[in-house]
């Protein structure tokens, strides 16, 4: 028999995680530990036949965003997140490339020529590609340890067997040490097992089917742990990170910001942007966010989002001024970019012009 333990009575530490139904908002339970939250997602692997690199040697591309652009302009390009080159197959001219497919994935049945770029330069091309089917993998379960179950979950578990209970779509909400909502992860909550927990009387360990959940990448664990400890109290906490970890930092910045209300500063405010670490696109938006909204602040993550922020409700009211220190660093690293379909553009100039259109008088120093 399990007894109901309500959210304000959680005995397993503060309620860092809350399992909530997305359709009706009901809380299934709260806990302080989620085992299996971090891990490796199923990756797509491609063999690129007749690989011809643009430059000598094959770059590692670890953590890069890589776009594959079909020559057939009727078909859209597609994205591999966190891509990595596994090198050329011995005795062949084929390259193995692995990464996380975007929501569209590759075009069905396409067998034509493809060019590959990473948003900054063309990496190479191949005459055709094929997806390599990975071996069957069993995803580890997501285990909510020391879960204080709601009355509804308690009743459902007691009525059903210990296996196969379907709670349908849910969100695993995560709070920081101050109890503020940081982010959430959607999953299809199918209970594969549960048992009384050693964390305390009335608590349970709830095991959810890992195949219905996409884990947070293991490389992002230190970043999440840093944010769960509380919002940064100084700017540039992300500066020492590589590009994919800066992107993971910005993901949390964005998700947290979109769950909070913002009080816009009065018009005429003078902002100052520290440009010393703007060597990639995530750093650009992280530095802008902190210039406008302080440590851990958000002010866009792409041109469209920046435009929205300039319209108000994200801490800014036009007109204002911005002193961009060490702007030459961003100009050097962000002036030669490629759109997903491979068209060249100047991100640095585009951002400066958009800020000016939004009423921000920018001085480059």
Tab-separated table of C-alpha atoms in Angstrom:
chain	number	residue	atom	x	y	z
A	1	UNK	CA	0.000	0.000	0.000
A	2	UNK	CA	1.301	3.491	-0.833
A	3	UNK	CA	0.016	6.577	0.893
A	4	UNK	CA	-0.510	9.893	-0.852
A	5	UNK	CA	2.165	12.469	-0.141
A	6	UNK	CA	1.268	15.981	-1.233
A	7	UNK	CA	3.660	18.440	-2.840
A	8	UNK	CA	4.195	20.513	0.283
A	9	UNK	CA	5.001	17.367	2.257
A	10	UNK	CA	7.763	16.012	0.044
A	11	UNK	CA	10.228	14.222	2.304
A	12	UNK	CA	12.907	13.619	-0.314
A	13	UNK	CA	14.345	17.143	-0.316
A	14	UNK	CA	12.975	20.173	-2.145
A	15	UNK	CA	10.740	19.385	-5.118
A	16	UNK	CA	13.204	19.844	-7.978
A	17	UNK	CA	11.110	17.827	-10.454
A	18	UNK	CA	7.355	17.826	-11.020
A	19	UNK	CA	5.604	15.345	-13.330
A	20	UNK	CA	2.580	17.127	-14.785
A	21	UNK	CA	-0.039	16.043	-17.321
A	22	UNK	CA	0.005	18.349	-20.339
A	23	UNK	CA	-3.682	17.991	-21.206
A	24	UNK	CA	-5.253	18.870	-17.855
A	25	UNK	CA	-2.291	20.207	-15.851
A	26	UNK	CA	-2.712	17.633	-13.089
A	27	UNK	CA	0.361	17.002	-10.958
A	28	UNK	CA	1.243	13.309	-10.828
A	29	UNK	CA	3.993	13.769	-8.265
A	30	UNK	CA	7.134	15.604	-7.172
A	31	UNK	CA	10.645	14.420	-6.376
A	32	UNK	CA	14.228	15.592	-5.922
A	33	UNK	CA	16.007	13.104	-8.212
A	34	UNK	CA	15.477	12.001	-11.824
A	35	UNK	CA	17.771	9.137	-12.803
A	36	UNK	CA	18.207	8.821	-16.584
A	37	UNK	CA	17.510	12.499	-17.310
A	38	UNK	CA	20.937	12.760	-18.965
A	39	UNK	CA	22.146	10.373	-21.637
A	40	UNK	CA	22.683	9.885	-25.359
A	41	UNK	CA	19.828	10.148	-27.865
A	42	UNK	CA	19.465	7.883	-30.873
A	43	UNK	CA	21.726	9.335	-33.569
A	44	UNK	CA	21.381	9.141	-37.317
A	45	UNK	CA	24.395	7.809	-39.238
A	46	UNK	CA	24.953	8.525	-42.930
A	47	UNK	CA	27.402	7.154	-45.440
A	48	UNK	CA	28.353	9.868	-47.941
A	49	UNK	CA	29.502	8.133	-51.149
A	50	UNK	CA	32.220	9.750	-53.242
A	51	UNK	CA	33.103	12.252	-50.542
A	52	UNK	CA	35.123	15.200	-51.853
A	53	UNK	CA	36.261	17.613	-49.090
A	54	UNK	CA	36.484	21.296	-49.884
A	55	UNK	CA	39.831	21.470	-48.083
A	56	UNK	CA	42.543	18.880	-47.498
A	57	UNK	CA	41.829	16.540	-44.621
A	58	UNK	CA	38.526	15.755	-42.907
A	59	UNK	CA	37.560	18.008	-39.986
A	60	UNK	CA	36.297	16.408	-36.778
A	61	UNK	CA	33.129	18.555	-36.635
A	62	UNK	CA	32.468	17.402	-33.079
A	63	UNK	CA	29.414	19.275	-31.815
A	64	UNK	CA	28.862	21.156	-35.084
A	65	UNK	CA	25.564	21.930	-36.727
A	66	UNK	CA	25.838	20.520	-40.242
A	67	UNK	CA	23.442	21.161	-43.117
A	68	UNK	CA	23.137	18.758	-46.054
A	69	UNK	CA	21.964	20.618	-49.136
A	70	UNK	CA	20.616	18.638	-52.127
A	71	UNK	CA	21.502	20.001	-55.549
A	72	UNK	CA	17.847	19.571	-56.475
A	73	UNK	CA	16.425	22.931	-55.405
A	74	UNK	CA	12.947	21.401	-55.168
A	75	UNK	CA	14.047	19.650	-51.953
A	76	UNK	CA	14.884	21.491	-48.733
A	77	UNK	CA	18.157	21.146	-46.875
A	78	UNK	CA	18.157	19.266	-43.583
A	79	UNK	CA	20.087	19.654	-40.375
A	80	UNK	CA	22.217	17.321	-38.299
A	81	UNK	CA	22.612	18.688	-34.767
A	82	UNK	CA	25.691	17.806	-32.712
A	83	UNK	CA	27.258	16.285	-35.832
A	84	UNK	CA	30.509	14.368	-35.869
A	85	UNK	CA	32.611	12.973	-38.696
A	86	UNK	CA	33.616	9.358	-38.045
A	87	UNK	CA	36.210	9.469	-40.828
A	88	UNK	CA	36.443	7.704	-44.163
A	89	UNK	CA	35.718	3.997	-44.439
A	90	UNK	CA	38.964	2.073	-45.117
A	91	UNK	CA	39.433	1.254	-48.770
A	92	UNK	CA	36.586	3.513	-49.904
A	93	UNK	CA	35.958	7.145	-50.740
A	94	UNK	CA	32.936	7.224	-48.391
A	95	UNK	CA	32.625	9.382	-45.283
A	96	UNK	CA	30.607	8.390	-42.222
A	97	UNK	CA	28.720	11.259	-40.587
A	98	UNK	CA	26.571	10.999	-37.461
A	99	UNK	CA	24.280	13.435	-35.675
A	100	UNK	CA	20.782	14.189	-34.448
A	101	UNK	CA	18.294	14.648	-37.291
A	102	UNK	CA	16.071	17.696	-37.270
A	103	UNK	CA	12.313	17.222	-37.210
A	104	UNK	CA	12.092	16.823	-40.981
A	105	UNK	CA	14.976	14.433	-41.573
A	106	UNK	CA	16.433	13.659	-44.990
A	107	UNK	CA	14.268	13.622	-48.128
A	108	UNK	CA	12.782	10.212	-48.824
A	109	UNK	CA	14.435	8.294	-51.640
A	110	UNK	CA	16.801	11.080	-52.715
A	111	UNK	CA	19.874	9.709	-54.492
A	112	UNK	CA	21.437	12.827	-55.955
A	113	UNK	CA	24.422	15.066	-55.284
A	114	UNK	CA	24.625	16.722	-51.833
A	115	UNK	CA	26.815	19.528	-50.493
A	116	UNK	CA	27.607	19.881	-46.791
A	117	UNK	CA	28.310	23.027	-44.738
A	118	UNK	CA	28.471	24.005	-41.057
A	119	UNK	CA	26.951	27.472	-41.287
A	120	UNK	CA	30.315	29.110	-41.945
A	121	UNK	CA	32.060	27.203	-44.740
A	122	UNK	CA	31.436	24.447	-47.245
A	123	UNK	CA	32.918	21.225	-45.926
A	124	UNK	CA	32.573	19.050	-49.003
A	125	UNK	CA	30.180	17.167	-51.258
A	126	UNK	CA	29.182	13.636	-52.197
A	127	UNK	CA	27.537	12.051	-55.212
A	128	UNK	CA	24.843	10.422	-53.021
A	129	UNK	CA	24.219	9.242	-49.478
A	130	UNK	CA	22.521	6.431	-47.591
A	131	UNK	CA	21.323	6.203	-44.027
A	132	UNK	CA	22.970	3.432	-42.012
A	133	UNK	CA	20.403	1.679	-39.838
A	134	UNK	CA	21.699	1.500	-36.254
A	135	UNK	CA	21.493	-1.669	-34.181
A	136	UNK	CA	18.432	-2.009	-31.978
A	137	UNK	CA	19.051	-0.171	-28.724
A	138	UNK	CA	17.117	-0.290	-25.479
A	139	UNK	CA	16.906	3.176	-23.970
A	140	UNK	CA	17.494	3.340	-20.202
A	141	UNK	CA	14.419	4.043	-18.112
A	142	UNK	CA	13.694	7.430	-16.581
A	143	UNK	CA	13.365	6.790	-12.834
A	144	UNK	CA	11.824	9.406	-10.567
A	145	UNK	CA	13.310	8.475	-7.211
A	146	UNK	CA	11.638	9.424	-3.968
A	147	UNK	CA	8.508	10.578	-5.804
A	148	UNK	CA	5.718	11.946	-3.632
A	149	UNK	CA	2.678	10.678	-5.594
A	150	UNK	CA	-0.521	12.662	-5.929
A	151	UNK	CA	-3.841	11.143	-4.899
A	152	UNK	CA	-4.640	10.494	-8.595
A	153	UNK	CA	-1.379	8.648	-9.213
A	154	UNK	CA	-1.713	6.653	-6.016
A	155	UNK	CA	-5.197	5.482	-7.011
A	156	UNK	CA	-4.079	4.657	-10.583
A	157	UNK	CA	-1.140	2.592	-9.373
A	158	UNK	CA	-3.226	0.665	-6.867
A	159	UNK	CA	-5.889	-0.137	-9.481
A	160	UNK	CA	-3.456	-1.230	-12.157
A	161	UNK	CA	-0.670	-3.786	-12.237
A	162	UNK	CA	2.899	-2.541	-11.757
A	163	UNK	CA	3.523	-2.630	-15.516
A	164	UNK	CA	2.013	-0.899	-18.502
A	165	UNK	CA	0.164	2.000	-16.855
A	166	UNK	CA	-0.094	4.861	-19.382
A	167	UNK	CA	-0.239	8.387	-17.964
A	168	UNK	CA	-0.227	9.806	-21.541
A	169	UNK	CA	1.667	12.968	-22.475
A	170	UNK	CA	3.350	14.701	-19.553
A	171	UNK	CA	5.968	17.323	-18.806
A	172	UNK	CA	8.811	16.830	-16.378
A	173	UNK	CA	9.213	20.323	-14.946
A	174	UNK	CA	12.532	21.314	-13.387
A	175	UNK	CA	13.017	23.999	-10.755
A	176	UNK	CA	16.171	25.640	-9.479
A	177	UNK	CA	17.269	25.786	-5.856
A	178	UNK	CA	15.036	28.826	-5.324
A	179	UNK	CA	11.985	26.932	-6.542
A	180	UNK	CA	11.708	28.903	-9.793
A	181	UNK	CA	10.647	27.003	-12.908
A	182	UNK	CA	13.699	26.589	-15.122
A	183	UNK	CA	12.575	24.345	-17.971
A	184	UNK	CA	10.645	21.168	-18.747
A	185	UNK	CA	10.905	18.086	-20.936
A	186	UNK	CA	7.952	16.485	-22.705
A	187	UNK	CA	7.542	12.726	-22.610
A	188	UNK	CA	4.929	10.035	-23.022
A	189	UNK	CA	4.690	8.802	-19.461
A	190	UNK	CA	4.299	5.034	-19.621
A	191	UNK	CA	4.939	3.426	-16.236
A	192	UNK	CA	7.063	0.285	-16.587
A	193	UNK	CA	7.454	-0.342	-12.844
A	194	UNK	CA	7.235	1.233	-9.397
A	195	UNK	CA	8.314	0.286	-5.921
A	196	UNK	CA	8.482	1.789	-2.422
A	197	UNK	CA	11.442	4.158	-2.193
A	198	UNK	CA	14.278	4.086	0.299
A	199	UNK	CA	14.127	7.901	0.272
A	200	UNK	CA	11.353	7.977	2.866
A	201	UNK	CA	8.038	6.606	4.068
A	202	UNK	CA	5.208	6.990	1.564
A	203	UNK	CA	7.574	7.786	-1.324
A	204	UNK	CA	8.000	5.620	-4.419
A	205	UNK	CA	10.532	5.102	-7.213
A	206	UNK	CA	8.533	5.497	-10.436
A	207	UNK	CA	10.098	3.940	-13.545
A	208	UNK	CA	9.041	5.341	-16.932
A	209	UNK	CA	9.698	3.804	-20.340
A	210	UNK	CA	12.950	5.346	-21.623
A	211	UNK	CA	11.900	4.837	-25.241
A	212	UNK	CA	9.258	7.552	-24.827
A	213	UNK	CA	11.692	10.196	-23.576
A	214	UNK	CA	14.566	12.121	-25.188
A	215	UNK	CA	17.389	12.541	-22.648
A	216	UNK	CA	19.351	15.731	-22.181
A	217	UNK	CA	22.821	15.283	-23.777
A	218	UNK	CA	25.438	14.182	-21.282
A	219	UNK	CA	27.760	17.047	-22.281
A	220	UNK	CA	25.104	19.506	-21.033
A	221	UNK	CA	24.942	18.004	-17.524
A	222	UNK	CA	27.380	20.507	-15.873
A	223	UNK	CA	25.450	23.396	-17.436
A	224	UNK	CA	22.114	22.132	-16.124
A	225	UNK	CA	23.589	21.504	-12.690
A	226	UNK	CA	24.965	25.058	-12.684
A	227	UNK	CA	21.557	26.513	-13.533
A	228	UNK	CA	19.682	24.271	-11.111
A	229	UNK	CA	21.915	25.705	-8.389
A	230	UNK	CA	20.492	29.136	-9.268
A	231	UNK	CA	20.665	31.912	-11.862
A	232	UNK	CA	24.222	33.154	-12.587
A	233	UNK	CA	25.174	36.251	-10.613
A	234	UNK	CA	27.869	37.457	-13.040
A	235	UNK	CA	28.042	37.881	-16.812
A	236	UNK	CA	30.095	35.651	-19.121
A	237	UNK	CA	29.577	32.465	-17.124
A	238	UNK	CA	29.381	30.736	-20.523
A	239	UNK	CA	32.542	32.285	-21.986
A	240	UNK	CA	34.850	29.287	-21.482
A	241	UNK	CA	32.412	26.838	-23.138
A	242	UNK	CA	32.657	25.534	-26.693
A	243	UNK	CA	29.935	26.290	-29.223
A	244	UNK	CA	27.622	23.358	-28.533
A	245	UNK	CA	27.794	23.932	-24.770
A	246	UNK	CA	27.145	27.643	-25.289
A	247	UNK	CA	24.097	26.585	-27.287
A	248	UNK	CA	22.967	24.371	-24.395
A	249	UNK	CA	23.456	27.324	-22.002
A	250	UNK	CA	21.377	29.546	-24.281
A	251	UNK	CA	18.623	26.922	-24.474
A	252	UNK	CA	18.158	27.216	-20.705
A	253	UNK	CA	18.365	31.009	-20.854
A	254	UNK	CA	15.596	31.075	-23.475
A	255	UNK	CA	13.335	28.509	-21.821
A	256	UNK	CA	13.607	30.201	-18.450
A	257	UNK	CA	12.953	33.659	-19.932
A	258	UNK	CA	9.854	32.511	-21.804
A	259	UNK	CA	8.331	31.398	-18.486
A	260	UNK	CA	8.877	34.697	-16.694
A	261	UNK	CA	7.384	38.144	-16.940
A	262	UNK	CA	9.739	41.028	-17.708
A	263	UNK	CA	9.547	44.682	-16.720
A	264	UNK	CA	10.776	46.907	-19.525
A	265	UNK	CA	13.272	49.635	-18.669
A	266	UNK	CA	12.219	53.212	-19.486
A	267	UNK	CA	13.218	54.633	-22.863
A	268	UNK	CA	16.636	56.277	-23.064
A	269	UNK	CA	18.545	53.585	-21.171
A	270	UNK	CA	22.272	53.217	-21.958
A	271	UNK	CA	23.325	49.579	-22.415
A	272	UNK	CA	26.856	48.210	-22.622
A	273	UNK	CA	27.765	44.951	-24.350
A	274	UNK	CA	30.928	43.016	-23.467
A	275	UNK	CA	32.070	41.702	-26.850
A	276	UNK	CA	35.283	39.967	-25.824
A	277	UNK	CA	33.891	36.428	-26.142
A	278	UNK	CA	31.606	36.714	-29.194
A	279	UNK	CA	33.262	34.118	-31.408
A	280	UNK	CA	30.129	32.237	-32.486
A	281	UNK	CA	26.381	32.755	-32.872
A	282	UNK	CA	25.313	31.485	-29.415
A	283	UNK	CA	27.816	33.861	-27.789
A	284	UNK	CA	26.350	36.783	-29.726
A	285	UNK	CA	22.888	36.268	-28.279
A	286	UNK	CA	24.156	35.370	-24.810
A	287	UNK	CA	26.152	38.613	-24.660
A	288	UNK	CA	23.205	40.642	-25.976
A	289	UNK	CA	20.905	39.075	-23.413
A	290	UNK	CA	23.243	39.941	-20.568
A	291	UNK	CA	23.767	43.470	-21.877
A	292	UNK	CA	20.023	44.132	-21.760
A	293	UNK	CA	18.824	41.934	-18.890
A	294	UNK	CA	21.885	41.188	-16.750
A	295	UNK	CA	23.539	37.839	-15.885
A	296	UNK	CA	21.654	34.950	-17.461
A	297	UNK	CA	19.442	37.391	-19.351
A	298	UNK	CA	17.682	36.706	-22.656
A	299	UNK	CA	17.299	38.990	-25.667
A	300	UNK	CA	16.775	36.718	-28.659
A	301	UNK	CA	18.422	33.649	-30.139
A	302	UNK	CA	18.046	34.350	-33.852
A	303	UNK	CA	17.207	37.379	-35.973
A	304	UNK	CA	13.447	36.796	-35.773
A	305	UNK	CA	13.545	36.394	-31.980
A	306	UNK	CA	15.751	39.482	-31.612
A	307	UNK	CA	13.192	41.442	-33.633
A	308	UNK	CA	10.452	40.278	-31.261
A	309	UNK	CA	12.490	41.339	-28.219
A	310	UNK	CA	13.054	44.792	-29.687
A	311	UNK	CA	9.269	45.174	-29.840
A	312	UNK	CA	9.024	45.185	-26.038
A	313	UNK	CA	8.156	42.928	-23.059
A	314	UNK	CA	11.749	41.604	-22.844
A	315	UNK	CA	13.296	44.386	-20.763
A	316	UNK	CA	13.765	46.977	-23.523
A	317	UNK	CA	11.990	50.160	-24.541
A	318	UNK	CA	13.051	52.234	-27.556
A	319	UNK	CA	14.878	54.470	-28.017
A	320	UNK	CA	18.092	53.493	-26.230
A	321	UNK	CA	21.844	53.362	-26.787
A	322	UNK	CA	24.228	50.403	-26.881
A	323	UNK	CA	28.003	50.636	-26.508
A	324	UNK	CA	29.385	47.446	-28.093
A	325	UNK	CA	32.887	46.969	-26.747
A	326	UNK	CA	35.438	44.872	-28.682
A	327	UNK	CA	33.037	44.725	-31.625
A	328	UNK	CA	35.890	43.728	-33.937
A	329	UNK	CA	35.829	40.198	-32.460
A	330	UNK	CA	32.224	39.611	-33.496
A	331	UNK	CA	32.855	41.244	-36.874
A	332	UNK	CA	35.754	38.842	-37.485
A	333	UNK	CA	33.848	35.693	-36.547
A	334	UNK	CA	30.300	36.479	-37.709
A	335	UNK	CA	30.656	38.360	-40.984
A	336	UNK	CA	30.944	35.278	-43.209
A	337	UNK	CA	28.026	32.930	-42.623
A	338	UNK	CA	25.871	30.609	-44.687
A	339	UNK	CA	22.100	30.264	-44.519
A	340	UNK	CA	20.757	26.675	-44.186
A	341	UNK	CA	20.447	26.465	-47.992
A	342	UNK	CA	24.018	27.705	-48.403
A	343	UNK	CA	23.573	31.377	-49.301
A	344	UNK	CA	26.243	33.718	-47.877
A	345	UNK	CA	25.237	36.445	-45.427
A	346	UNK	CA	26.780	38.752	-42.832
A	347	UNK	CA	25.258	38.036	-39.418
A	348	UNK	CA	27.208	40.782	-37.655
A	349	UNK	CA	25.923	43.498	-40.000
A	350	UNK	CA	22.396	42.059	-39.945
A	351	UNK	CA	22.283	42.271	-36.131
A	352	UNK	CA	23.650	45.844	-36.024
A	353	UNK	CA	21.098	46.957	-38.626
A	354	UNK	CA	18.225	45.203	-36.835
A	355	UNK	CA	19.158	46.832	-33.526
A	356	UNK	CA	19.164	50.228	-35.236
A	357	UNK	CA	15.760	49.551	-36.793
A	358	UNK	CA	14.493	48.667	-33.310
A	359	UNK	CA	15.487	52.047	-31.934
A	360	UNK	CA	18.870	51.142	-30.441
A	361	UNK	CA	21.671	53.563	-31.335
A	362	UNK	CA	24.729	51.271	-31.532
A	363	UNK	CA	28.284	52.514	-31.034
A	364	UNK	CA	30.991	50.030	-32.046
A	365	UNK	CA	34.095	50.339	-29.878
